Short mmCIF file of C-alpha atoms in Angstrom, two decimals:
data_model
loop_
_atom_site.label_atom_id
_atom_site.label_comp_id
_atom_site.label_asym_id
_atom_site.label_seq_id
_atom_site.Cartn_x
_atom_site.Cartn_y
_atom_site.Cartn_z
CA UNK A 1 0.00 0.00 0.00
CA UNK A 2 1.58 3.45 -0.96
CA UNK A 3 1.87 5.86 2.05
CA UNK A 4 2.32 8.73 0.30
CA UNK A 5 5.09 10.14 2.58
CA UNK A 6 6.64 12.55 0.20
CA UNK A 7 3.30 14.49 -0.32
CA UNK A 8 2.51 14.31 3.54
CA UNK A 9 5.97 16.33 4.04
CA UNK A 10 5.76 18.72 1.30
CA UNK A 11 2.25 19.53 2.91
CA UNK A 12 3.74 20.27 6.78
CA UNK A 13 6.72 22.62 4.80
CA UNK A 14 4.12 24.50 2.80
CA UNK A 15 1.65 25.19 6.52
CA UNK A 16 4.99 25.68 8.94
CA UNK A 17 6.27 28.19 5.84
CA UNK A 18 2.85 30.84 5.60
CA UNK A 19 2.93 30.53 9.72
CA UNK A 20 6.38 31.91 9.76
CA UNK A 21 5.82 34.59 7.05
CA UNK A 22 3.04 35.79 8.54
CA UNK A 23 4.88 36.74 12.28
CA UNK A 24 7.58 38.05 10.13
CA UNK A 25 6.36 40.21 7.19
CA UNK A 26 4.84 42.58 9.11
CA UNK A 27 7.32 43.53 11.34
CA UNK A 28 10.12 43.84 8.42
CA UNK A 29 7.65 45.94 6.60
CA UNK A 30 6.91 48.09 9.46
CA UNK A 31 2.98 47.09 9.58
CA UNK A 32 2.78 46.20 12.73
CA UNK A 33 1.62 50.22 13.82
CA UNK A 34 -1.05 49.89 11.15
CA UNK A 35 -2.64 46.14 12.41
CA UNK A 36 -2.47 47.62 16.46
CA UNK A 37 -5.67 47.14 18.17
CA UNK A 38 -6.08 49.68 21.20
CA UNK A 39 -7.56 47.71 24.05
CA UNK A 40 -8.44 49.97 25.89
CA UNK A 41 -11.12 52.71 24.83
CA UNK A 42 -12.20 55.83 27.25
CA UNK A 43 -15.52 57.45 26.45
CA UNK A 44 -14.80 60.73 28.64
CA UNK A 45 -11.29 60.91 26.93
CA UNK A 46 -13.64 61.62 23.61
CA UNK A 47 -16.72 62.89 24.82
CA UNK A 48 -16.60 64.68 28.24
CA UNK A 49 -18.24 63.95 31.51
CA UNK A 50 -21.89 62.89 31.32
CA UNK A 51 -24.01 65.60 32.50
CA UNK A 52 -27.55 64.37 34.96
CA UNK A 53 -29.36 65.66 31.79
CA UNK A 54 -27.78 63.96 29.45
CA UNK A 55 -28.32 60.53 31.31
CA UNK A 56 -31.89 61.27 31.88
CA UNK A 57 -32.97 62.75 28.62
CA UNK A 58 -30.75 59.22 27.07
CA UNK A 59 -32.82 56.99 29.04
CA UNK A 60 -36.18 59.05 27.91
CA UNK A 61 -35.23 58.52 24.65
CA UNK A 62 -34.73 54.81 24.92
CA UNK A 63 -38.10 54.44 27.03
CA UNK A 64 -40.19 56.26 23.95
CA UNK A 65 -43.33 54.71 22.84
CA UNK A 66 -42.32 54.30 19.09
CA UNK A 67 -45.35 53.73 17.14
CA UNK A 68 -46.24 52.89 13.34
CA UNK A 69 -49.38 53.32 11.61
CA UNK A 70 -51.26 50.66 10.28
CA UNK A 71 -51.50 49.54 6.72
CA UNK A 72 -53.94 50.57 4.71
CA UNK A 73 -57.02 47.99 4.77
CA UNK A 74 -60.62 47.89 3.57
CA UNK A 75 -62.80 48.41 6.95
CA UNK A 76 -60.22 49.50 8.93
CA UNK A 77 -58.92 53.18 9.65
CA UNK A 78 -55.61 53.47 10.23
CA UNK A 79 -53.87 54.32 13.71
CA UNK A 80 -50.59 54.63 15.35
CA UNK A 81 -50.06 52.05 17.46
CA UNK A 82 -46.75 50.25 19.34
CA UNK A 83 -44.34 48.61 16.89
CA UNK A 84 -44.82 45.72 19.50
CA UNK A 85 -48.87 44.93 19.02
CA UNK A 86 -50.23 43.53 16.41
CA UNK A 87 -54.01 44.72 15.31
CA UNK A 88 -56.60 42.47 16.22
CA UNK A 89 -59.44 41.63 13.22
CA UNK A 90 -62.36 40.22 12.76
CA UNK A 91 -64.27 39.30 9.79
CA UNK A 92 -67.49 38.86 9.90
CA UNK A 93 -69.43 38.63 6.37
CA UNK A 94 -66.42 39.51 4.31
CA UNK A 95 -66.10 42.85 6.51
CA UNK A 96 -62.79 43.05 8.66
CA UNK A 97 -63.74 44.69 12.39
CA UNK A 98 -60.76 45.80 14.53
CA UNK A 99 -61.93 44.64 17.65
CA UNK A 100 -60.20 47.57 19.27
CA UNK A 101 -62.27 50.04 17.56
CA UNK A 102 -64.64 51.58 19.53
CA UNK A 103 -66.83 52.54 17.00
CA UNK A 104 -66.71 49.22 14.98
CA UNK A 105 -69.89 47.18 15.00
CA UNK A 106 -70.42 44.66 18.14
CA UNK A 107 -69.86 41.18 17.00
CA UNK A 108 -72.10 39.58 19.67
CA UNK A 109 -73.97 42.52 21.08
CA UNK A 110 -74.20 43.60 23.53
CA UNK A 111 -70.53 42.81 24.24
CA UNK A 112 -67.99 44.99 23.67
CA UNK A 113 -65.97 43.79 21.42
CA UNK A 114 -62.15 45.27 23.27
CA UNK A 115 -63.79 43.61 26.84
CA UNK A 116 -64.03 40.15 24.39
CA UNK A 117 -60.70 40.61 23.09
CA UNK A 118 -59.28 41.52 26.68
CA UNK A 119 -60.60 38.61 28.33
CA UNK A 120 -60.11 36.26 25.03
CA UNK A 121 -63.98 35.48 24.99
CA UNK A 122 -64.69 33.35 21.73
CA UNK A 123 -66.83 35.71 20.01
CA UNK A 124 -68.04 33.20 16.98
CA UNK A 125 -70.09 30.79 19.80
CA UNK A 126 -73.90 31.36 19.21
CA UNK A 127 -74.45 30.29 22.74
CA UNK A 128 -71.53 32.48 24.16
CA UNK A 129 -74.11 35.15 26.72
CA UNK A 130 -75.93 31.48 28.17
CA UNK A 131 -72.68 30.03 28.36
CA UNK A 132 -70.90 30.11 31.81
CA UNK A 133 -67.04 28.90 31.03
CA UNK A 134 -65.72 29.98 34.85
CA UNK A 135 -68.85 27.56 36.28
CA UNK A 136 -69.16 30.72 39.30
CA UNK A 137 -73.27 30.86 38.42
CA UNK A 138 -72.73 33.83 36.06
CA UNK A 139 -72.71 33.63 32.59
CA UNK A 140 -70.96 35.77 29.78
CA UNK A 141 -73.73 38.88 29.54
CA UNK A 142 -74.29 38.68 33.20
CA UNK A 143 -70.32 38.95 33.50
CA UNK A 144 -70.55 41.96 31.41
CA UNK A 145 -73.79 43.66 32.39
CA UNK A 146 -72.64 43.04 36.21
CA UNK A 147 -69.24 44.99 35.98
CA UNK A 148 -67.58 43.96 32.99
CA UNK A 149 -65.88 41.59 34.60
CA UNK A 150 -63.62 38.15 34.10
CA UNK A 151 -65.45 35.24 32.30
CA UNK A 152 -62.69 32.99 32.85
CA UNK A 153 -61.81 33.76 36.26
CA UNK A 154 -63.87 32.26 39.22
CA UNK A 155 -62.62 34.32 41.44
CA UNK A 156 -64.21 37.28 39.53
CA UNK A 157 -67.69 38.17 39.00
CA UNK A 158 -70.72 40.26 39.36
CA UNK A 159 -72.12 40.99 43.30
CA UNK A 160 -74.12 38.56 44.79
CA UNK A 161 -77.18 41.03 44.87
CA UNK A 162 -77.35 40.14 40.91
CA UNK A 163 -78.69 37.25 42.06
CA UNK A 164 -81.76 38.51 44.36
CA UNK A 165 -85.02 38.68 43.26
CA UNK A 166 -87.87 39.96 44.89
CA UNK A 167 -90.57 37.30 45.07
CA UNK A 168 -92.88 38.26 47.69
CA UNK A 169 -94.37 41.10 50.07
CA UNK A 170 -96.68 39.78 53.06
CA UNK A 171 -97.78 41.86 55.60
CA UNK A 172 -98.43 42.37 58.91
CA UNK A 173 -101.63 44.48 59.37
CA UNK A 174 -102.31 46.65 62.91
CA UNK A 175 -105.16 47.98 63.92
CA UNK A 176 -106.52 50.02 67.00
CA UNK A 177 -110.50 50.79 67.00
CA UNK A 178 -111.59 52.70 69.82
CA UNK A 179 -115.06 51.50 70.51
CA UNK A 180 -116.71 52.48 73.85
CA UNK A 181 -116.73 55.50 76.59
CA UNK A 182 -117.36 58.52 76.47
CA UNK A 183 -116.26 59.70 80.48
CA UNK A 184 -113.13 61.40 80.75
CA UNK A 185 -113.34 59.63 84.22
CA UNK A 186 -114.51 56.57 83.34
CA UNK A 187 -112.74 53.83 81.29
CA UNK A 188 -112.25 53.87 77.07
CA UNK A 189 -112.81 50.42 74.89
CA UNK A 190 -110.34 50.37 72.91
CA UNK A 191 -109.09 46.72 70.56
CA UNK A 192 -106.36 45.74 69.01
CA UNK A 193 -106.74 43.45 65.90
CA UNK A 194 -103.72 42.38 63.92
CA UNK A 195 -103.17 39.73 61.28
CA UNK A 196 -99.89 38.28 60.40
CA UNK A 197 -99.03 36.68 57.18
CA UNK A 198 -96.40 34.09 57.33
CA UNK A 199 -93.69 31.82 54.85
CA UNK A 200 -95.98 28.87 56.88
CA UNK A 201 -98.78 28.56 57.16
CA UNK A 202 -99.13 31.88 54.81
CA UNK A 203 -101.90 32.98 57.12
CA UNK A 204 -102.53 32.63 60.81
CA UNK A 205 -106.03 33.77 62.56
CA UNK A 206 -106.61 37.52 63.48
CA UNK A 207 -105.50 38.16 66.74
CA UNK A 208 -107.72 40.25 68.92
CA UNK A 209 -107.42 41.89 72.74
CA UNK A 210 -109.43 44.26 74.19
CA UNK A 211 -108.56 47.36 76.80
CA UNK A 212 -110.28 49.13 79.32
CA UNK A 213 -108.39 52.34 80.23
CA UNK A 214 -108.27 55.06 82.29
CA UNK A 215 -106.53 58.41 81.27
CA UNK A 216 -102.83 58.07 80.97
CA UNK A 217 -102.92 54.24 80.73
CA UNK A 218 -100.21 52.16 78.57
CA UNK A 219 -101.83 49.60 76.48
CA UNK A 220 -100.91 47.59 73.42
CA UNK A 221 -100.14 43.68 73.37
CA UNK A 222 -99.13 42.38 69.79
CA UNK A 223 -95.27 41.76 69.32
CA UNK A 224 -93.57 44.78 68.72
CA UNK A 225 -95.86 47.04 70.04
CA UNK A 226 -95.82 45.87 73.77
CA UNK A 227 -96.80 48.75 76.05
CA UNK A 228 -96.76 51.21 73.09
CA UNK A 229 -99.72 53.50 73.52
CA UNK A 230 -101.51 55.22 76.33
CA UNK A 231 -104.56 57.65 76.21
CA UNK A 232 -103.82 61.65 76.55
CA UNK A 233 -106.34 63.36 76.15
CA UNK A 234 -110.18 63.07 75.45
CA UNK A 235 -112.58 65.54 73.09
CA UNK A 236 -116.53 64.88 72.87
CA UNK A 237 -118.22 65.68 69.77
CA UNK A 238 -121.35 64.65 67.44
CA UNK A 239 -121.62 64.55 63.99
CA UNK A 240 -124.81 64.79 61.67
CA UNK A 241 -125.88 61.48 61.22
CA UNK A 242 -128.23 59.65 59.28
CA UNK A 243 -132.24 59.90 58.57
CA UNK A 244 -133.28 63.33 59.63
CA UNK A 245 -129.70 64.70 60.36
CA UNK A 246 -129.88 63.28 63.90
CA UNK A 247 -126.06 63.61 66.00
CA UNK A 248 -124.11 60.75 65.95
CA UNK A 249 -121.18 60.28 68.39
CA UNK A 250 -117.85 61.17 66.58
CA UNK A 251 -115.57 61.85 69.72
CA UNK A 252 -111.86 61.59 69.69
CA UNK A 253 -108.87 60.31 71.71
CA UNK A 254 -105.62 61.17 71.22
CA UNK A 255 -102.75 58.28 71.74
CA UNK A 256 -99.40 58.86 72.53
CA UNK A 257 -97.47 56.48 70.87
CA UNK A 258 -94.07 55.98 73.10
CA UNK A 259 -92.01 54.29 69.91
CA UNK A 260 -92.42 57.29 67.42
CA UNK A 261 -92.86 60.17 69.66
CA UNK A 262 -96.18 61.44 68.00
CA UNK A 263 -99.75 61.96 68.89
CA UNK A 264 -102.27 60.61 66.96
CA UNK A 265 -105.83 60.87 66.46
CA UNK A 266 -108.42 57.52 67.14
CA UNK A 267 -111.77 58.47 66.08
CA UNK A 268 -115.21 56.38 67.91
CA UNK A 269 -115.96 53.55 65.88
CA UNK A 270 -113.62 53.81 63.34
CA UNK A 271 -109.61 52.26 63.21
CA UNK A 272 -106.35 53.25 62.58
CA UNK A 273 -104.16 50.99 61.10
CA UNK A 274 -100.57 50.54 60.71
CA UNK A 275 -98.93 48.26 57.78
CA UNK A 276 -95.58 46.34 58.49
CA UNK A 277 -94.89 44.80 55.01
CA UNK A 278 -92.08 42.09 54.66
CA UNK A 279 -90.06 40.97 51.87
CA UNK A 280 -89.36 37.44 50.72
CA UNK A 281 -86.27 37.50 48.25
CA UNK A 282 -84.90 34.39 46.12
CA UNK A 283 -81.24 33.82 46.12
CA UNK A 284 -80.64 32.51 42.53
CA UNK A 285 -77.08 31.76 42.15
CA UNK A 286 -76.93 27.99 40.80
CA UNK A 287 -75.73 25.35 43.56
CA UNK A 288 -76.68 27.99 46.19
CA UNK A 289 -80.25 28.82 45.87
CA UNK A 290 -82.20 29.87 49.07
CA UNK A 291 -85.25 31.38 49.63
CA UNK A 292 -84.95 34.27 52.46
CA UNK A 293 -87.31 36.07 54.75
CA UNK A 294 -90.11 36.90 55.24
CA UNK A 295 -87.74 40.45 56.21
CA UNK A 296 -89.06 43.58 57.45
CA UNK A 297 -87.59 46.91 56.56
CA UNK A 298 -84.42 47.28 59.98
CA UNK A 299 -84.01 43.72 59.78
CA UNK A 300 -80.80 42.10 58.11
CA UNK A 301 -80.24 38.68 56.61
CA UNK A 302 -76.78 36.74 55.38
CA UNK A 303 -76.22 35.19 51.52
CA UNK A 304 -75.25 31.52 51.35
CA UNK A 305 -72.15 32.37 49.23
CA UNK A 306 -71.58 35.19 50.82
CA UNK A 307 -71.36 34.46 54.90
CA UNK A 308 -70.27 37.45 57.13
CA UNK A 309 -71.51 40.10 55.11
CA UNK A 310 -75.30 41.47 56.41
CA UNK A 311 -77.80 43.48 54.21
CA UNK A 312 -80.32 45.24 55.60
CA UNK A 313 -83.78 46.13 54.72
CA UNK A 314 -83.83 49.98 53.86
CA UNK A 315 -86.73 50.29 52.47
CA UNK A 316 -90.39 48.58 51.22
CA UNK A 317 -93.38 49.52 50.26
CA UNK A 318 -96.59 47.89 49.67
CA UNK A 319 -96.63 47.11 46.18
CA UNK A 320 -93.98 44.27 44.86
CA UNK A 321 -93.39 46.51 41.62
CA UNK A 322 -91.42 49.66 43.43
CA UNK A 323 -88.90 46.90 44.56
CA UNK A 324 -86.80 46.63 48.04
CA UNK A 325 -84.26 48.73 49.13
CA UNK A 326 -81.13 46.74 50.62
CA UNK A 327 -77.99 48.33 51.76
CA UNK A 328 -75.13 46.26 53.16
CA UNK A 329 -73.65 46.90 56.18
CA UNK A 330 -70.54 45.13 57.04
CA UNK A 331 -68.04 43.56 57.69
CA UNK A 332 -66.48 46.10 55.81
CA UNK A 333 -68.88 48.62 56.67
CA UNK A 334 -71.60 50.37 54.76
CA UNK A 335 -72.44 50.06 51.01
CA UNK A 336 -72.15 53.77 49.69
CA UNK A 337 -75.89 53.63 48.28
CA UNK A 338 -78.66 51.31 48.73
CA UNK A 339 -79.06 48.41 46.09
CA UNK A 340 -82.86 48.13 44.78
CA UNK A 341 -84.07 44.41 44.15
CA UNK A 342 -87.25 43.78 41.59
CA UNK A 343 -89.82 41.50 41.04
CA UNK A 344 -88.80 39.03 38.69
CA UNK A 345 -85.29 40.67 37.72
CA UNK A 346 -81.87 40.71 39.09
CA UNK A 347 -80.48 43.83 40.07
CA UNK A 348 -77.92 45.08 37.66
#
C-alpha cells in the first residue's frame, strides 16, 4: 500500500512556511503600527463627563413609545399604534372589524368587542351570553352587564345582589278601634286586631285583645308594640248622622305612641291601622339557591355564598313593583348607596 510520505511532508513545509511569514512580514515591513488594536477605549477621553441631563434625557429617549401606523385595509382606519402589538381583526361577512375600535360594530352585542378581546372570549359561539365557562353561576352577559368583569376567572364576578329577586311582600296588618266610653273619668274600649301573614302557614287567625283604660294608661299587646300607647287626652263631639240629620257620636282620643314620639288621632268607631310589610327575596345563584325572609324593613339577613356580610332592609313599600331597598352593612362597613331588588329581575 503506498503511504504517500513525500506528499505528507511537502504539505507540513508549505503550513509551517505561511505561519512563519506571517509573524515576520509585518514587522520587516513596518505594519505592525497599522494592524495595532487599542484595548483599551475611554468614552470621557472623547466625549466629556456625562451631564444628569444627558443621562436622563438618554434613558427618555430609549423608554419612547415608538409607534407605526397601520396599513392601509378595507374596513379599517388606520392608527398609530406600538411597533410591539399587532391589530386584532375580525371578519365577519367579508367585513374586517378591529376589535379595538370603539366605534366598529359589536360582534355579539351587547358585548364589547375590546372587553371580548381583553378577556379572550370566543366571540363566533352562538351560545356564548348562556354560556358560563368559569362555572361561578354567572354567565358571559351577566359577567358583562354586572361589571364587565372576568369570564374565565372564578374568582371574579358580578355581586351577589345580581342574584336577588324579589318574590314576595306579606304583611303584617295593625289595627286600633276605639269603641266604647265617652267619660273622661270613666274607662275607654279600645281593641287591638292584627293579622300576620307568614312563609308557613301563609296565614294565621286575626289576633284580637281588648282594653279598658283610664286616662294616661299604657296599652298595646301584639309583638312589637308591647306597652306602646296610652290615652292623653279626650274631646266629645257629634256629627250629623243619618235619617233626619240626627247627632251621631264622633268623639276623639288622642294616643301617645311611646315608639315614634307622636300623637295621633283615634276616632269612635272607626280604626287606625298601621302596615308592616315584609319581603321574601330568592337567592338565585346555581348550587346555592335559598329562599330568604319573610324580612321587614331594619331587619338584616346573610347570603349563602356570601357568609359574614349582612344586608339590611332599607326600604319597602306595599306594592312588589317599586322593589326593596337593601344596603349592606358590614363587615367592611356600609355600602355607599342602597341596592334596589325587583320583582322578577336581578339587580344590575
Amino acid at each position: 500500500m503506498n503511504k504517500h510520505y513525500d506528499k505528507i511532508i511537502l504539505v507540513f513545509v508549505v503550513i509551517v512556511t505561511i505561519a512563519l511569514a506571517a509573524v515576520w512580514i509585518p514587522g520587516y515591513l513596518g505594519l505592525s503600527e497599522t494592524f495595532a488594536v487599542t484595548e483599551k477605549f475611554s468614552g470621557k477621553e472623547n466625549y466629556g463627563e456625562a451631564s444628569a441631563e444627558g443621562i436622563q434625557e438618554t434613558i427618555d429617549h430609549m423608554q419612547r413609545d415608538i409607534k407605526w401606523a397601520t396599513p392601509t385595509l378595507e374596513g379599517v382606519p388606520q392608527k398609530p399604534l406600538p411597533l410591539t402589538r399587532s391589530i386584532p381583526i375580525w371578519v365577519k361577512n367579508d367585513e374586517e372589524i378591529d376589535l379595538l375600535d370603539p366605534d366598529a360594530p359589536k360582534i355579539r352585542p351587547p358585548l364589547d368587542n375590546s372587553w371580548a378581546f381583553k378577556y379572550g372570549v370566543n366571540v363566533g359561539r352562538d351560545d356564548l351570553l348562556s354560556l358560563d365557562e368559569d362555572n361561578d353561576g354567572y354567565n358571559t352577559l351577566e359577567e358583562f352587564n354586572g361589571g364587565k368583569t372576568d369570564p374565565g376567572d372564578p374568582d371574579s364576578h358580578p355581586s351577589y345582589t345580581t342574584k336577588l329577586v324579589l318574590s314576595e311582600i306579606k304583611e303584617d296588618t295593625y289595627a286600633l278601634i276605639y269603641r266604647t266610653g265617652d267619660n273622661p273619668e270613666g274607662e275607654f274600649g279600645v281593641r287591638e286586631e292584627a293579622t300576620r301573614y307568614e312563609a308557613d302557614p301563609p296565614r294565621i287567625p286575626p289576633r284580637r285583645k281588648s282594653h279598658f283604660l283610664k286616662m294616661n294608661k299604657e296599652f298595646g299587646t301584639h309583638p312589637g308594640h308591647e306597652d306602646r300607647y296610652k290615652i292623653t287626652a279626650f274631646e266629645k263631639r257629634t256629627v250629623p248622622g243619618g235619617a233626619g240629620g240626627i247627632p251621631v257620636p264622633a268623639h276623639l282620643l288622642t294616643i301617645a305612641d311611646k315608639t315614634s314620639g307622636k300623637e295621633f288621632k283615634l276616632e269612635y268607631k272607626k280604626s287606625k291601622l298601621e302596615t308592616t310589610y315584609y319581603a321574601v327575596i330568592d337567592f338565585q345563584l346555581p348550587g346555592s339557591e335559598a329562599k330568604l325572609g319573610p324580612f321587614k324593613v331594619g331587619e338584616s339577613f346573610e347570603l349563602p355564598a356570601e357568609p359574614g356580610v349582612k344586608y339590611e332592609i332599607t326600604e319597602l313599600e306595599g306594592t312588589i313593583e317599586k322593589g326593596v331597598k337593601l344596603r349592606k352593612t358590614g363587615p367592611d362597613g356600609a355600602s355607599p348607596q342602597d341596592i334596589t331588588i325587583s320583582s322578577g329581575k336581578k339587580n344590575a
